[in-house]
PDB file of C-alpha atoms in Angstrom:
ATOM      1  CA  THR A1154      87.976 155.430  41.474  1.00 97.00           C
ATOM      2  CA  THR A1155      90.748 157.961  41.984  1.00 97.00           C
ATOM      3  CA  SER A1156      94.226 158.163  40.502  1.00 98.00           C
ATOM      4  CA  GLU A1157      97.563 159.897  40.880  1.00 98.00           C
ATOM      5  CA  HIS A1158     100.114 160.341  38.099  1.00 98.00           C
ATOM      6  CA  HIS A1159     103.677 159.532  39.184  1.00 98.00           C
ATOM      7  CA  GLY A1160     105.129 159.440  35.670  1.00 98.00           C
ATOM      8  CA  MET A1161     107.240 156.919  33.808  1.00 98.00           C
ATOM      9  CA  THR A1162     110.664 156.338  35.345  1.00 98.00           C
ATOM     10  CA  ARG A1163     114.133 155.385  34.173  1.00 98.00           C
ATOM     11  CA  SER A1164     117.252 155.131  36.381  1.00 98.00           C
ATOM     12  CA  ILE A1165     120.662 156.140  35.007  1.00 98.00           C
ATOM     13  CA  ALA A1166     123.653 154.502  36.737  1.00 98.00           C
ATOM     14  CA  PHE A1167     127.027 156.277  36.954  1.00 98.00           C
ATOM     15  CA  GLN A1168     130.277 155.205  38.592  1.00 96.00           C
ATOM     16  CA  VAL A1169     132.440 158.025  39.889  1.00 91.00           C
ATOM     17  CA  ALA A1170     135.124 156.596  42.179  1.00 69.00           C
ATOM     18  CA  PRO A1171     136.594 153.360  43.531  1.00 57.00           C
ATOM     19  CA  VAL A1172     134.707 151.815  46.428  1.00 47.00           C
ATOM     20  CA  ASP A1173     136.031 153.331  49.652  1.00 46.00           C
ATOM     21  CA  ASP A1174     134.172 150.980  51.940  1.00 41.00           C
ATOM     22  CA  ALA A1175     130.804 149.281  52.205  1.00 36.00           C
ATOM     23  CA  GLN A1176     128.054 151.881  52.036  1.00 41.00           C
ATOM     24  CA  SER A1177     124.371 151.558  52.766  1.00 38.00           C
ATOM     25  CA  ASN A1178     121.878 152.403  50.067  1.00 40.00           C
ATOM     26  CA  LYS A1179     120.979 156.033  50.684  1.00 40.00           C
ATOM     27  CA  SER A1180     119.074 158.689  48.790  1.00 42.00           C
ATOM     28  CA  GLY A1181     118.476 162.428  48.957  1.00 45.00           C
ATOM     29  CA  ALA A1182     120.235 164.279  51.774  1.00 41.00           C
ATOM     30  CA  ASP A1183     121.524 161.032  53.304  1.00 47.00           C
ATOM     31  CA  VAL A1184     123.875 160.623  50.347  1.00 54.00           C
ATOM     32  CA  HIS A1185     126.015 163.440  51.740  1.00 47.00           C
ATOM     33  CA  GLU A1186     126.479 161.762  55.121  1.00 51.00           C
ATOM     34  CA  ASN A1187     127.250 158.214  54.042  1.00 50.00           C
ATOM     35  CA  SER A1188     129.070 158.323  50.700  1.00 60.00           C
ATOM     36  CA  PRO A1189     132.690 158.839  49.581  1.00 70.00           C
ATOM     37  CA  ASP A1190     133.738 162.440  48.941  1.00 76.00           C
ATOM     38  CA  GLY A1191     133.748 161.925  45.165  1.00 87.00           C
ATOM     39  CA  VAL A1192     130.190 160.638  45.216  1.00 93.00           C
ATOM     40  CA  ARG A1193     128.936 163.500  47.393  1.00 92.00           C
ATOM     41  CA  SER A1194     130.551 166.074  45.126  1.00 93.00           C
ATOM     42  CA  PHE A1195     129.111 164.441  42.004  1.00 96.00           C
ATOM     43  CA  VAL A1196     125.629 164.361  43.527  1.00 96.00           C
ATOM     44  CA  ASP A1197     125.931 168.059  44.383  1.00 96.00           C
ATOM     45  CA  GLU A1198     126.853 168.918  40.796  1.00 96.00           C
ATOM     46  CA  ILE A1199     123.952 166.884  39.384  1.00 98.00           C
ATOM     47  CA  GLN A1200     121.612 168.823  41.658  1.00 97.00           C
ATOM     48  CA  ASN A1201     123.184 172.181  40.807  1.00 97.00           C
ATOM     49  CA  LYS A1202     122.944 171.572  37.052  1.00 97.00           C
ATOM     50  CA  GLN A1203     119.497 170.026  36.982  1.00 97.00           C
ATOM     51  CA  ALA A1204     118.048 172.850  34.898  1.00 98.00           C
ATOM     52  CA  ASP A1205     120.583 172.032  32.176  1.00 98.00           C
ATOM     53  CA  TRP A1206     120.136 168.263  32.025  1.00 98.00           C
ATOM     54  CA  ARG A1207     116.357 168.568  32.361  1.00 98.00           C
ATOM     55  CA  GLN A1208     116.399 170.753  29.269  1.00 98.00           C
ATOM     56  CA  ILE A1209     118.494 168.138  27.472  1.00 98.00           C
ATOM     57  CA  ALA A1210     115.936 165.461  28.363  1.00 98.00           C
ATOM     58  CA  GLU A1211     112.935 167.491  27.275  1.00 98.00           C
ATOM     59  CA  GLU A1212     114.556 168.378  23.977  1.00 98.00           C
ATOM     60  CA  THR A1213     114.433 164.707  22.977  1.00 98.00           C
ATOM     61  CA  SER A1214     110.637 164.804  22.582  1.00 98.00           C
ATOM     62  CA  SER A1215     107.945 167.448  22.464  1.00 97.00           C
ATOM     63  CA  HIS A1216     105.740 165.032  24.426  1.00 97.00           C
ATOM     64  CA  LEU A1217     108.108 164.548  27.384  1.00 98.00           C
ATOM     65  CA  ARG A1218     108.285 166.627  30.566  1.00 98.00           C
ATOM     66  CA  ILE A1219     110.337 165.785  33.655  1.00 98.00           C
ATOM     67  CA  MET A1220     108.080 165.783  36.714  1.00 98.00           C
ATOM     68  CA  SER A1221     110.691 164.981  39.355  1.00 98.00           C
ATOM     69  CA  HIS A1222     113.935 163.104  39.971  1.00 98.00           C
ATOM     70  CA  ASP A1223     115.611 161.033  42.680  1.00 98.00           C
ATOM     71  CA  ILE A1224     119.280 160.420  43.387  1.00 98.00           C
ATOM     72  CA  ASP A1225     120.498 157.282  45.183  1.00 97.00           C
ATOM     73  CA  ALA A1226     124.072 156.252  45.936  1.00 96.00           C
ATOM     74  CA  ARG A1227     125.716 152.999  46.863  1.00 94.00           C
ATOM     75  CA  ASP A1228     129.468 152.537  47.054  1.00 92.00           C
ATOM     76  CA  SER A1229     130.872 154.267  43.970  1.00 94.00           C
ATOM     77  CA  TYR A1230     127.567 154.174  42.074  1.00 96.00           C
ATOM     78  CA  VAL A1231     125.150 157.075  41.680  1.00 97.00           C
ATOM     79  CA  PHE A1232     121.669 156.463  40.296  1.00 98.00           C
ATOM     80  CA  LEU A1233     119.697 159.347  38.783  1.00 98.00           C
ATOM     81  CA  THR A1234     116.046 158.371  38.354  1.00 98.00           C
ATOM     82  CA  LEU A1235     113.903 160.495  36.052  1.00 98.00           C
ATOM     83  CA  SER A1236     110.119 160.590  36.487  1.00 98.00           C
ATOM     84  CA  CYS A1237     108.468 161.881  33.318  1.00 98.00           C
ATOM     85  CA  ASP A1238     105.103 162.866  31.967  1.00 98.00           C
ATOM     86  CA  THR A1239     104.928 161.220  28.536  1.00 98.00           C
ATOM     87  CA  ASP A1240     101.614 162.672  27.368  1.00 97.00           C
ATOM     88  CA  GLU A1241      99.328 160.007  25.845  1.00 97.00           C
ATOM     89  CA  ALA A1242     102.018 157.327  25.436  1.00 97.00           C
ATOM     90  CA  MET A1243     102.981 154.776  28.071  1.00 97.00           C
ATOM     91  CA  GLY A1244     106.391 156.295  27.402  1.00 96.00           C
ATOM     92  CA  MET A1245     109.026 153.705  28.307  1.00 96.00           C
ATOM     93  CA  ASN A1246     110.885 154.163  25.013  1.00 96.00           C
ATOM     94  CA  MET A1247     110.523 157.932  25.234  1.00 98.00           C
ATOM     95  CA  VAL A1248     112.049 158.057  28.716  1.00 98.00           C
ATOM     96  CA  THR A1249     114.824 155.651  27.723  1.00 98.00           C
ATOM     97  CA  ILE A1250     115.885 157.955  24.881  1.00 98.00           C
ATOM     98  CA  ALA A1251     115.805 160.939  27.238  1.00 98.00           C
ATOM     99  CA  ALA A1252     117.863 159.037  29.818  1.00 98.00           C
ATOM    100  CA  GLN A1253     120.541 158.289  27.235  1.00 98.00           C
ATOM    101  CA  ALA A1254     120.759 161.970  26.313  1.00 98.00           C
ATOM    102  CA  VAL A1255     121.014 162.998  29.974  1.00 98.00           C
ATOM    103  CA  GLY A1256     123.646 160.355  30.718  1.00 98.00           C
ATOM    104  CA  ASN A1257     125.761 161.437  27.766  1.00 98.00           C
ATOM    105  CA  TRP A1258     125.439 165.111  28.701  1.00 98.00           C
ATOM    106  CA  ILE A1259     126.456 164.530  32.335  1.00 98.00           C
ATOM    107  CA  VAL A1260     129.542 162.539  31.325  1.00 97.00           C
ATOM    108  CA  GLU A1261     130.557 165.252  28.874  1.00 97.00           C
ATOM    109  CA  ASN A1262     129.860 168.223  31.155  1.00 97.00           C
ATOM    110  CA  MET A1263     130.980 166.949  34.563  1.00 95.00           C
ATOM    111  CA  LYS A1264     134.446 165.767  33.610  1.00 92.00           C
ATOM    112  CA  ASP A1265     135.981 166.922  36.895  1.00 91.00           C
ATOM    113  CA  HIS A1266     134.393 163.837  38.482  1.00 91.00           C
ATOM    114  CA  SER A1267     135.414 161.473  35.670  1.00 93.00           C
ATOM    115  CA  PRO A1268     131.974 159.846  35.733  1.00 96.00           C
ATOM    116  CA  ARG A1269     131.438 156.623  33.857  1.00 97.00           C
ATOM    117  CA  LEU A1270     128.008 156.031  32.342  1.00 98.00           C
ATOM    118  CA  VAL A1271     127.399 152.415  33.341  1.00 98.00           C
ATOM    119  CA  THR A1272     123.826 151.963  32.089  1.00 98.00           C
ATOM    120  CA  ILE A1273     120.689 153.987  31.449  1.00 98.00           C
ATOM    121  CA  ALA A1274     118.572 151.201  32.996  1.00 97.00           C
ATOM    122  CA  GLY A1275     119.918 150.724  36.509  1.00 97.00           C
ATOM    123  CA  ASN A1276     116.968 148.847  38.097  1.00 98.00           C
ATOM    124  CA  VAL A1277     116.118 151.474  40.701  1.00 98.00           C
ATOM    125  CA  ASP A1278     113.135 152.182  38.434  1.00 97.00           C
ATOM    126  CA  SER A1279     112.269 148.441  38.709  1.00 97.00           C
ATOM    127  CA  ASP A1280     110.858 148.331  35.180  1.00 97.00           C
ATOM    128  CA  LYS A1281     108.978 145.049  34.673  1.00 97.00           C
ATOM    129  CA  LYS A1282     110.150 143.843  38.098  1.00 97.00           C
ATOM    130  CA  PRO A1283     108.553 143.831  41.554  1.00 97.00           C
ATOM    131  CA  SER A1284     110.108 146.149  44.135  1.00 97.00           C
ATOM    132  CA  LYS A1285     109.256 147.664  47.483  1.00 97.00           C
ATOM    133  CA  ARG A1286     109.986 151.124  46.057  1.00 97.00           C
ATOM    134  CA  THR A1287     107.360 150.751  43.338  1.00 98.00           C
ATOM    135  CA  HIS A1288     104.900 149.231  45.809  1.00 98.00           C
ATOM    136  CA  ASP A1289     105.346 152.095  48.269  1.00 98.00           C
ATOM    137  CA  ARG A1290     105.905 155.105  45.988  1.00 97.00           C
ATOM    138  CA  GLY A1291     103.976 154.175  42.859  1.00 98.00           C
ATOM    139  CA  ARG A1292     104.926 154.319  39.190  1.00 98.00           C
ATOM    140  CA  GLY A1293     102.955 155.409  36.166  1.00 98.00           C
ATOM    141  CA  TYR A1294      99.404 155.781  37.449  1.00 98.00           C
ATOM    142  CA  GLU A1295      98.518 154.876  41.030  1.00 98.00           C
ATOM    143  CA  VAL A1296      94.829 153.951  41.130  1.00 98.00           C
ATOM    144  CA  THR A1297      92.489 153.333  44.043  1.00 98.00           C
ATOM    145  CA  ALA A1298      89.033 151.805  43.528  1.00 98.00           C
ATOM    146  CA  GLU A1299      86.511 151.346  46.341  1.00 98.00           C
ATOM    147  CA  VAL A1300      82.929 150.156  46.709  1.00 98.00           C
ATOM    148  CA  LEU A1301      80.328 149.621  49.427  1.00 98.00           C
ATOM    149  CA  LEU A1302      78.535 146.297  48.897  1.00 98.00           C
ATOM    150  CA  PRO A1303      75.096 146.142  50.577  1.00 98.00           C
ATOM    151  CA  GLY A1304      74.447 142.952  52.511  1.00 97.00           C
ATOM    152  CA  ASP A1305      71.308 142.094  50.539  1.00 97.00           C
ATOM    153  CA  LEU A1306      73.214 142.351  47.247  1.00 97.00           C
ATOM    154  CA  ILE A1307      75.964 140.105  48.621  1.00 98.00           C
ATOM    155  CA  ALA A1308      73.311 137.505  49.504  1.00 97.00           C
ATOM    156  CA  SER A1309      71.401 137.680  46.214  1.00 97.00           C
ATOM    157  CA  ALA A1310      74.214 138.114  43.682  1.00 97.00           C
ATOM    158  CA  LEU A1311      77.302 136.703  45.372  1.00 97.00           C
ATOM    159  CA  LYS A1312      75.541 133.897  47.314  1.00 96.00           C
ATOM    160  CA  THR A1313      77.425 134.550  50.536  1.00 97.00           C
ATOM    161  CA  THR A1314      77.593 137.014  53.443  1.00 97.00           C
ATOM    162  CA  ALA A1315      79.692 140.032  54.307  1.00 98.00           C
ATOM    163  CA  GLU A1316      80.966 138.222  57.408  1.00 98.00           C
ATOM    164  CA  ASP A1317      82.197 135.226  55.421  1.00 98.00           C
ATOM    165  CA  MET A1318      83.861 137.435  52.800  1.00 98.00           C
ATOM    166  CA  PHE A1319      85.562 139.416  55.548  1.00 98.00           C
ATOM    167  CA  ALA A1320      86.820 136.212  57.176  1.00 98.00           C
ATOM    168  CA  VAL A1321      88.397 135.060  53.905  1.00 98.00           C
ATOM    169  CA  ALA A1322      89.970 138.482  53.382  1.00 98.00           C
ATOM    170  CA  ASP A1323      91.418 138.550  56.886  1.00 98.00           C
ATOM    171  CA  ALA A1324      92.969 135.096  56.553  1.00 98.00           C
ATOM    172  CA  LYS A1325      94.127 135.473  52.943  1.00 98.00           C
ATOM    173  CA  LEU A1326      95.081 139.108  52.529  1.00 98.00           C
ATOM    174  CA  ASN A1327      96.299 139.860  56.041  1.00 98.00           C
ATOM    175  CA  ALA A1328      97.702 136.713  57.662  1.00 98.00           C
ATOM    176  CA  GLY A1329      98.527 134.669  54.558  1.00 98.00           C
ATOM    177  CA  SER A1330     100.188 137.472  52.623  1.00 98.00           C
ATOM    178  CA  ASP A1331     102.174 138.508  55.690  1.00 98.00           C
ATOM    179  CA  ILE A1332     103.468 134.981  56.254  1.00 98.00           C
ATOM    180  CA  ALA A1333     104.577 134.824  52.622  1.00 98.00           C
ATOM    181  CA  GLY A1334     106.206 138.266  52.748  1.00 97.00           C
ATOM    182  CA  ALA A1335     104.097 139.260  49.762  1.00 97.00           C
ATOM    183  CA  LEU A1336     104.707 142.492  47.855  1.00 96.00           C
ATOM    184  CA  GLY A1337     101.056 143.143  47.121  1.00 97.00           C
ATOM    185  CA  ALA A1338      98.267 141.558  49.172  1.00 98.00           C
ATOM    186  CA  ASN A1339      95.530 140.875  46.635  1.00 98.00           C
ATOM    187  CA  LEU A1340      93.400 138.009  45.347  1.00 98.00           C
ATOM    188  CA  HIS A1341      94.233 137.883  41.630  1.00 98.00           C
ATOM    189  CA  ALA A1342      94.789 141.403  40.338  1.00 98.00           C
ATOM    190  CA  ALA A1343      97.279 140.171  37.731  1.00 98.00           C
ATOM    191  CA  ASN A1344      94.571 138.154  35.941  1.00 98.00           C
ATOM    192  CA  ILE A1345      92.453 141.205  35.191  1.00 98.00           C
ATOM    193  CA  ILE A1346      95.392 143.486  34.414  1.00 98.00           C
ATOM    194  CA  ALA A1347      96.865 140.943  31.990  1.00 98.00           C
ATOM    195  CA  ALA A1348      93.546 140.612  30.152  1.00 98.00           C
ATOM    196  CA  LEU A1349      93.056 144.361  29.805  1.00 98.00           C
ATOM    197  CA  TYR A1350      96.682 145.042  28.855  1.00 98.00           C
ATOM    198  CA  LEU A1351      96.476 142.460  26.053  1.00 98.00           C
ATOM    199  CA  ALA A1352      93.071 143.724  24.917  1.00 98.00           C
ATOM    200  CA  THR A1353      94.160 147.375  24.742  1.00 98.00           C
ATOM    201  CA  GLY A1354      97.675 146.944  23.326  1.00 98.00           C
ATOM    202  CA  GLN A1355      99.714 147.666  26.455  1.00 98.00           C
ATOM    203  CA  ASP A1356     103.079 146.117  27.335  1.00 97.00           C
ATOM    204  CA  ALA A1357     102.061 142.827  28.964  1.00 97.00           C
ATOM    205  CA  ALA A1358     105.322 142.605  30.933  1.00 98.00           C
ATOM    206  CA  HIS A1359     104.115 145.493  33.093  1.00 98.00           C
ATOM    207  CA  VAL A1360     101.623 143.106  34.656  1.00 98.00           C
ATOM    208  CA  VAL A1361     104.494 142.502  37.094  1.00 98.00           C
ATOM    209  CA  GLU A1362     104.113 145.968  38.576  1.00 97.00           C
ATOM    210  CA  GLY A1363     100.344 145.659  38.428  1.00 97.00           C
ATOM    211  CA  SER A1364     100.491 142.577  40.649  1.00 97.00           C
ATOM    212  CA  LEU A1365     101.764 144.768  43.517  1.00 98.00           C
ATOM    213  CA  ALA A1366      98.159 145.744  44.304  1.00 98.00           C
ATOM    214  CA  ASP A1367      96.793 145.728  47.849  1.00 98.00           C
ATOM    215  CA  THR A1368      93.140 144.900  48.514  1.00 98.00           C
ATOM    216  CA  THR A1369      91.536 145.757  51.853  1.00 98.00           C
ATOM    217  CA  VAL A1370      88.162 144.640  53.196  1.00 98.00           C
ATOM    218  CA  SER A1371      86.174 145.935  56.176  1.00 98.00           C
ATOM    219  CA  LEU A1372      82.744 145.313  57.636  1.00 98.00           C
ATOM    220  CA  SER A1373      80.140 148.070  57.879  1.00 96.00           C
ATOM    221  CA  GLY A1374      77.248 146.499  59.711  1.00 94.00           C
ATOM    222  CA  ASP A1375      75.741 143.941  57.323  1.00 94.00           C
ATOM    223  CA  ASP A1376      77.574 145.590  54.415  1.00 97.00           C
ATOM    224  CA  LEU A1377      81.118 145.262  53.146  1.00 98.00           C
ATOM    225  CA  VAL A1378      83.631 147.891  52.019  1.00 98.00           C
ATOM    226  CA  VAL A1379      86.185 146.623  49.501  1.00 98.00           C
ATOM    227  CA  SER A1380      89.068 148.765  48.272  1.00 98.00           C
ATOM    228  CA  THR A1381      92.069 148.051  46.086  1.00 98.00           C
ATOM    229  CA  ARG A1382      95.179 150.176  45.576  1.00 98.00           C
ATOM    230  CA  LEU A1383      97.180 149.590  42.435  1.00 98.00           C
ATOM    231  CA  PRO A1384     100.474 151.505  42.751  1.00 98.00           C
ATOM    232  CA  ALA A1385     101.725 151.001  39.209  1.00 98.00           C
ATOM    233  CA  ILE A1386      99.348 150.941  36.250  1.00 98.00           C
ATOM    234  CA  LEU A1387     101.407 151.632  33.119  1.00 98.00           C
ATOM    235  CA  VAL A1388      99.177 152.459  30.175  1.00 98.00           C
ATOM    236  CA  GLY A1389      99.067 154.599  27.053  1.00 98.00           C
ATOM    237  CA  VAL A1390      96.528 155.368  24.362  1.00 97.00           C
ATOM    238  CA  CYS A1391      99.046 155.808  21.535  1.00 96.00           C
ATOM    239  CA  GLY A1392     102.209 154.013  20.471  1.00 95.00           C
ATOM    240  CA  GLY A1393     103.116 150.343  20.702  1.00 93.00           C
ATOM    241  CA  GLY A1394     100.278 147.866  20.349  1.00 96.00           C
ATOM    242  CA  THR A1395      97.557 150.477  20.886  1.00 97.00           C
ATOM    243  CA  ALA A1396      97.440 151.078  17.126  1.00 96.00           C
ATOM    244  CA  LEU A1397      96.517 147.472  16.297  1.00 97.00           C
ATOM    245  CA  PRO A1398      92.918 147.332  14.974  1.00 97.00           C
ATOM    246  CA  ALA A1399      91.317 145.222  17.710  1.00 97.00           C
ATOM    247  CA  GLN A1400      93.299 146.893  20.494  1.00 98.00           C
ATOM    248  CA  HIS A1401      92.472 150.374  19.171  1.00 97.00           C
ATOM    249  CA  GLN A1402      88.794 149.429  19.109  1.00 97.00           C
ATOM    250  CA  CYS A1403      88.922 148.226  22.714  1.00 96.00           C
ATOM    251  CA  LEU A1404      90.548 151.492  23.807  1.00 96.00           C
ATOM    252  CA  GLN A1405      87.831 153.506  22.104  1.00 95.00           C
ATOM    253  CA  MET A1406      85.230 151.542  24.052  1.00 95.00           C
ATOM    254  CA  LEU A1407      86.829 152.724  27.298  1.00 94.00           C
ATOM    255  CA  LEU A1408      87.503 156.365  26.426  1.00 95.00           C
ATOM    256  CA  LYS A1409      84.776 158.968  26.965  1.00 91.00           C
ATOM    257  CA  GLU A1410      85.057 162.395  25.363  1.00 85.00           C
ATOM    258  CA  GLU A1411      82.680 164.042  27.825  1.00 84.00           C
ATOM    259  CA  THR A1412      85.040 163.615  30.783  1.00 86.00           C
ATOM    260  CA  ALA A1413      87.832 165.990  31.716  1.00 87.00           C
ATOM    261  CA  LEU A1414      90.082 163.089  32.697  1.00 92.00           C
ATOM    262  CA  HIS A1415      93.262 162.611  30.665  1.00 96.00           C
ATOM    263  CA  PRO A1416      92.813 159.607  28.303  1.00 97.00           C
ATOM    264  CA  CYS A1417      95.562 157.584  30.010  1.00 97.00           C
ATOM    265  CA  ARG A1418      94.053 158.290  33.410  1.00 97.00           C
ATOM    266  CA  GLN A1419      90.679 157.080  32.072  1.00 97.00           C
ATOM    267  CA  VAL A1420      92.208 153.772  31.013  1.00 98.00           C
ATOM    268  CA  ALA A1421      94.099 153.427  34.309  1.00 98.00           C
ATOM    269  CA  GLU A1422      90.938 153.992  36.355  1.00 98.00           C
ATOM    270  CA  CYS A1423      89.040 151.503  34.167  1.00 98.00           C
ATOM    271  CA  VAL A1424      91.727 148.950  34.992  1.00 98.00           C
ATOM    272  CA  GLY A1425      91.340 149.765  38.687  1.00 98.00           C
ATOM    273  CA  ALA A1426      87.565 149.327  38.578  1.00 98.00           C
ATOM    274  CA  ALA A1427      87.874 146.021  36.715  1.00 98.00           C
ATOM    275  CA  VAL A1428      90.444 144.740  39.204  1.00 98.00           C
ATOM    276  CA  LEU A1429      88.114 145.651  42.072  1.00 98.00           C
ATOM    277  CA  ALA A1430      85.281 143.689  40.423  1.00 98.00           C
ATOM    278  CA  GLY A1431      87.566 140.701  39.980  1.00 98.00           C
ATOM    279  CA  GLU A1432      88.707 140.865  43.592  1.00 98.00           C
ATOM    280  CA  ILE A1433      85.087 140.857  44.793  1.00 98.00           C
ATOM    281  CA  SER A1434      84.181 137.947  42.527  1.00 97.00           C
ATOM    282  CA  LEU A1435      87.011 135.721  43.737  1.00 97.00           C
ATOM    283  CA  LEU A1436      86.517 136.760  47.344  1.00 98.00           C
ATOM    284  CA  ALA A1437      82.863 135.669  47.111  1.00 98.00           C
ATOM    285  CA  ALA A1438      83.790 132.396  45.382  1.00 97.00           C
ATOM    286  CA  GLN A1439      86.214 131.560  48.170  1.00 97.00           C
ATOM    287  CA  ALA A1440      83.738 132.583  50.863  1.00 97.00           C
ATOM    288  CA  SER A1441      81.036 130.335  49.357  1.00 96.00           C
ATOM    289  CA  HIS A1442      83.558 127.517  48.728  1.00 95.00           C
ATOM    290  CA  THR A1443      82.637 127.310  45.044  1.00 93.00           C
ATOM    291  CA  LEU A1444      86.088 128.063  43.624  1.00 93.00           C
ATOM    292  CA  ALA A1445      87.075 124.426  43.030  1.00 93.00           C
ATOM    293  CA  SER A1446      83.697 123.420  41.625  1.00 93.00           C
ATOM    294  CA  ALA A1447      83.709 126.397  39.258  1.00 90.00           C
ATOM    295  CA  HIS A1448      87.132 125.406  37.955  1.00 90.00           C
ATOM    296  CA  LYS A1449      85.967 121.833  37.519  1.00 91.00           C
ATOM    297  CA  LYS A1450      82.739 122.870  35.745  1.00 92.00           C
ATOM    298  CA  HIS A1451      84.390 125.310  33.320  1.00 90.00           C
ATOM    299  CA  ALA A1452      87.657 123.372  32.931  1.00 83.00           C
ATOM    300  CA  ARG A1453      89.803 126.495  33.310  1.00 73.00           C
TER     301      ARG A1453
END
């Protein structure tokens, strides 16, 4: 397993001028070429004063640090998205409080543009919602888990073959998901993520982002390589439900003091490994055509 920390995000929405004409959704440098003059000027000032509003954000909590930011504009709206390191907390509340402070400060200190603070949750962050941006860019912890399954193990433990598992994966994950226009081509990642989020006291609504996972399968002779990429695993080891007795106990079972990995990264990579195991299990069940009989036998 490997992981990358993208940080917790929150998108602040401002309105700075009447709509001049229909604009395309643009971000970064493209804002300057395709937005009304008032919007372009406001974006410039946000960029020029980023040291000031970043300080305002980080003063709201000793555990919060801004990692990066994005600016998007559409019509008269400007969205400032903060990406934050929230230490050992999942951090949604922490970032929300910081976003409010930043929004208030910008309205008060950029009066020449007469900005209106519309909302501190403008949906560009896609919190608890599926989006192409989260799927492509990641949010929270992006985890990849991969394994090489020897052919003899597939035969003895999974009761099928690498070729049959690959055939199911090609039909299901490639063709089927493409026909459906799926955001996330996986077998049932949400099942495993939901179970672990509930067991460890995470926010269960973030299973939505977890379901954006992509699983890929390739043949290697008689063996099989299975990999899953989870772009948005949102976990913490303190705050929220993590303090509940049973959930705290489950977290302690996952955390290892002898590793140099950050505790949240440990939990995220555990989720990734568990999802990979679940993907392999269901892939084998479908390849051996035992999925329906298993449901009938266990009545679930």
